[in-house]
One Martini backbone bead per residue (centre of mass of N, CA, C, O) as a GRO file, in nm:
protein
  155
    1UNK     BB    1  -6.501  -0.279  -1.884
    2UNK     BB    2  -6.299  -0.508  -1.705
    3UNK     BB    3  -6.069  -0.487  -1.507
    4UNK     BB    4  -5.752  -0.625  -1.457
    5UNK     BB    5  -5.517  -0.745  -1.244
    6UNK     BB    6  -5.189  -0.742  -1.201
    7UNK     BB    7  -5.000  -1.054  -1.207
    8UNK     BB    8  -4.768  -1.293  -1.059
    9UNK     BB    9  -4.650  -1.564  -1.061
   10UNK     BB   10  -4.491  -1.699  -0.832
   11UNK     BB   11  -4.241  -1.808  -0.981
   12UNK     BB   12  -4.178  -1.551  -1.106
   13UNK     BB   13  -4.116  -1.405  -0.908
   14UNK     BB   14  -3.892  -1.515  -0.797
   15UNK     BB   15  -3.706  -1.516  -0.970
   16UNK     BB   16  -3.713  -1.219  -1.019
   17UNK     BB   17  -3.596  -1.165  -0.711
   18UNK     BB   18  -3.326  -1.295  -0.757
   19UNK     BB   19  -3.226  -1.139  -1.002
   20UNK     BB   20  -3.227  -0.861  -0.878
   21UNK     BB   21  -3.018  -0.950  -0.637
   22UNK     BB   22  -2.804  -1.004  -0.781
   23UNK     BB   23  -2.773  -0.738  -0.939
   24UNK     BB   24  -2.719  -0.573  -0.660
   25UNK     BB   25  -2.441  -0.744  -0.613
   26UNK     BB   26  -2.294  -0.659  -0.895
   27UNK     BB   27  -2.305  -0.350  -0.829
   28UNK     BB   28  -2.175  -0.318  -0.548
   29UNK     BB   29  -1.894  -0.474  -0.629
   30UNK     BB   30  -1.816  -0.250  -0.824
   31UNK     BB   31  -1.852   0.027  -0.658
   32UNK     BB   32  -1.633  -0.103  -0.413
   33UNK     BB   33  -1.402  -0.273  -0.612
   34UNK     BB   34  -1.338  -0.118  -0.870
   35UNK     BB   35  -1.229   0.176  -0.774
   36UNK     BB   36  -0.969   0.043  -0.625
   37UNK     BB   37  -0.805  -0.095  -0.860
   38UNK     BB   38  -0.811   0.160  -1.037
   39UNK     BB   39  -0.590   0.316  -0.832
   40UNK     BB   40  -0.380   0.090  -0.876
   41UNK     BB   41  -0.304   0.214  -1.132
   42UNK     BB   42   0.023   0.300  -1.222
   43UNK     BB   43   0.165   0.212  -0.981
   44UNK     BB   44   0.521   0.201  -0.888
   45UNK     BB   45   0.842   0.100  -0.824
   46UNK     BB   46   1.137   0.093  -0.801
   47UNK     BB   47   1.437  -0.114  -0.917
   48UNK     BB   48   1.695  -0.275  -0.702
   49UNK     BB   49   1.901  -0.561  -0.718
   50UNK     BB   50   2.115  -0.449  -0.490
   51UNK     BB   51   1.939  -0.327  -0.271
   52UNK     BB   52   1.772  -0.590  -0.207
   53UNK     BB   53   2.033  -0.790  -0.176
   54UNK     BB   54   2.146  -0.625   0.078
   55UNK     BB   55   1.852  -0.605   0.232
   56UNK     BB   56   1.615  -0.849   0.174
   57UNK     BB   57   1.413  -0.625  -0.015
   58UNK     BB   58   1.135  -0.434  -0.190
   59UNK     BB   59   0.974  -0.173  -0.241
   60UNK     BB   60   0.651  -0.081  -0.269
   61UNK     BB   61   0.551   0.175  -0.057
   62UNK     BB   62   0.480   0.552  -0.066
   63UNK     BB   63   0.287   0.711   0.232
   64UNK     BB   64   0.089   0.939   0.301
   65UNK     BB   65  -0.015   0.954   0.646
   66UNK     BB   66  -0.183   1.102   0.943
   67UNK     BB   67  -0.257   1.357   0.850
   68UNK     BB   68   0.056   1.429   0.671
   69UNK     BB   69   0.256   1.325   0.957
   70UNK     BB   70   0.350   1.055   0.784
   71UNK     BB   71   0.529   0.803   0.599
   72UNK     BB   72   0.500   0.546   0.480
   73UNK     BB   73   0.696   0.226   0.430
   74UNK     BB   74   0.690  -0.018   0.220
   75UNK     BB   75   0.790  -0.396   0.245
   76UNK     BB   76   0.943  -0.680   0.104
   77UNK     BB   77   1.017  -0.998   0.177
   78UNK     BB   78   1.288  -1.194   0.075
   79UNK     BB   79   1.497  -1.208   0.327
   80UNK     BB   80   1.528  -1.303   0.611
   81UNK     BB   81   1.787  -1.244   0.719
   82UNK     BB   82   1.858  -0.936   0.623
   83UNK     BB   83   1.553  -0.867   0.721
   84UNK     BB   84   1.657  -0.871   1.012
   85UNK     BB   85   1.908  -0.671   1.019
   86UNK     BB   86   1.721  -0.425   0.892
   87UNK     BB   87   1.538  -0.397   1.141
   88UNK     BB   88   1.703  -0.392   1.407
   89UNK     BB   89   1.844  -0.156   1.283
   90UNK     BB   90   1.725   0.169   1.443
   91UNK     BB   91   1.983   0.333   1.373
   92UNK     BB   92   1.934   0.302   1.059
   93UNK     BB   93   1.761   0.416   0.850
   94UNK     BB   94   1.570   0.497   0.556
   95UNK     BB   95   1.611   0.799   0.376
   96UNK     BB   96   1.365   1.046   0.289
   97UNK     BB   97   1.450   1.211  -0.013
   98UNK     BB   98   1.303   1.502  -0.151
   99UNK     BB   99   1.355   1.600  -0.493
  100UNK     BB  100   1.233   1.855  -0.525
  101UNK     BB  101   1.305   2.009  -0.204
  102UNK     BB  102   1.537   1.849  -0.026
  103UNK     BB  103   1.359   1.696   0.193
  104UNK     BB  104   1.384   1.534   0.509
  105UNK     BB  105   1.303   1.173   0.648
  106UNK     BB  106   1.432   1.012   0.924
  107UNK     BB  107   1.259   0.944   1.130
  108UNK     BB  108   1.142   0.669   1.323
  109UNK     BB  109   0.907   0.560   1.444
  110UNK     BB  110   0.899   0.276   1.365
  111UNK     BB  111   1.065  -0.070   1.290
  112UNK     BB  112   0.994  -0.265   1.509
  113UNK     BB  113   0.736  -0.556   1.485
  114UNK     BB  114   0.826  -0.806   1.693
  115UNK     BB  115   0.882  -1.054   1.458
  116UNK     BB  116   0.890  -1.288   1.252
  117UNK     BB  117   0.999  -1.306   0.909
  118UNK     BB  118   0.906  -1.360   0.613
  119UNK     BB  119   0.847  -1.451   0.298
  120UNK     BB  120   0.647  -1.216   0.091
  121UNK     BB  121   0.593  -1.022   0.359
  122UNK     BB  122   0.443  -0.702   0.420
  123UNK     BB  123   0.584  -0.424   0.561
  124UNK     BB  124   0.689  -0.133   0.768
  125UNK     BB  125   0.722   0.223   0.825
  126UNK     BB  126   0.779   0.484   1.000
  127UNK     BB  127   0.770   0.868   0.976
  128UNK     BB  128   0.835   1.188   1.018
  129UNK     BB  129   0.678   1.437   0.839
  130UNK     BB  130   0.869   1.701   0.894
  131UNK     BB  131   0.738   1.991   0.747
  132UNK     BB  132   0.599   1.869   0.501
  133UNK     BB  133   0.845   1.711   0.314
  134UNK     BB  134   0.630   1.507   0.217
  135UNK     BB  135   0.389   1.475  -0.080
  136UNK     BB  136   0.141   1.409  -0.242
  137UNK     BB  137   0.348   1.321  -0.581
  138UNK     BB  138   0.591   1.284  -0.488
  139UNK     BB  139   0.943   1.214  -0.502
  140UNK     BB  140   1.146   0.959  -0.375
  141UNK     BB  141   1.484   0.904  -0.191
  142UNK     BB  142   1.590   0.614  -0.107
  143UNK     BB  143   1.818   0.562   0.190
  144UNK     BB  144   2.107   0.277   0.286
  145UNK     BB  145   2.371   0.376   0.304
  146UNK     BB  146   2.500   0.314  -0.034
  147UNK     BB  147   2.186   0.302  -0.103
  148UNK     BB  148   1.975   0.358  -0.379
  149UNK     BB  149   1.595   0.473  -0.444
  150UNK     BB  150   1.458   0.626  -0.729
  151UNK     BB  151   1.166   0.764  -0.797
  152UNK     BB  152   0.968   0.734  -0.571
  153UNK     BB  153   0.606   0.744  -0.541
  154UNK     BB  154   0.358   0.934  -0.368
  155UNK     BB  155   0.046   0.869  -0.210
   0.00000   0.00000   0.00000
């Protein structure tokens, strides 16, 4: 009996690696993009429509970030008039006090971002996490003059 040596036609071949390589770009782009989707559902901020309107922002997301060191609270901007007179004023920031050891993250790192403010654009403010007040699981209340918004969860 005489061996034949297995060959694939050259047509075949291409189509096969042609295959191979999608399949290798879907798997790769579900373990990069898939597990990232999955870890943002779950997570809401609650709204308040009195401190919306009031301060021309809406509280997007609160984070412990910087090696446990900072806090980051983003918000979207509503109103353009507003959200820029609640961002210039550095001297009153919106003060985070965790609900259930009732410690609080006050001081303001960042908070001017330098730019004119869009309508839709997410920006952030920056927290020293002092004593570390804040930790991921906490939820959060954040003050603003007379306006509260309870309930934040922290990532």
């Amino acid at each position: 009996m005489v061996a034949i040596p297995f060959r694939i036609p050259r047509p075949r071949l291409g189509r096969l690696v042609l295959a191979l390589l999608v399949l290798a770009l879907v798997a790769v782009s579900i373990v990069r993009f898939g597990g990232y989707a999955d870890a943002r559902q779950g997570y809401a901020v609650p709204h308040d429509g009195q401190l919306e309107a009031s301060l021309g922002i809406r509280f997007t997301q609160a984070a412990v970030v910087g090696d446990g060191g900072l806090v980051e609270l983003r918000y979207v901007v509503l109103d353009t008039q507003k959200a820029s007179a609640f961002q210039n004023d550095t001297k009153h920031p919106p003060r985070l006090r965790n609900e259930r050891s009732g410690k609080l993250a006050w001081r303001a790192a960042l908070m001017k971002q330098g730019h004119e403010l869009r309508p839709g654009q997410s920006y952030y403010l920056l927290y020293l996490n002092n004593g570390s007040a804040i930790k991921r699981g906490d939820k959060i209340e954040i003050t603003s003059g007379q306006r509260r918004l309870a309930h934040v969860p922290v990532r």
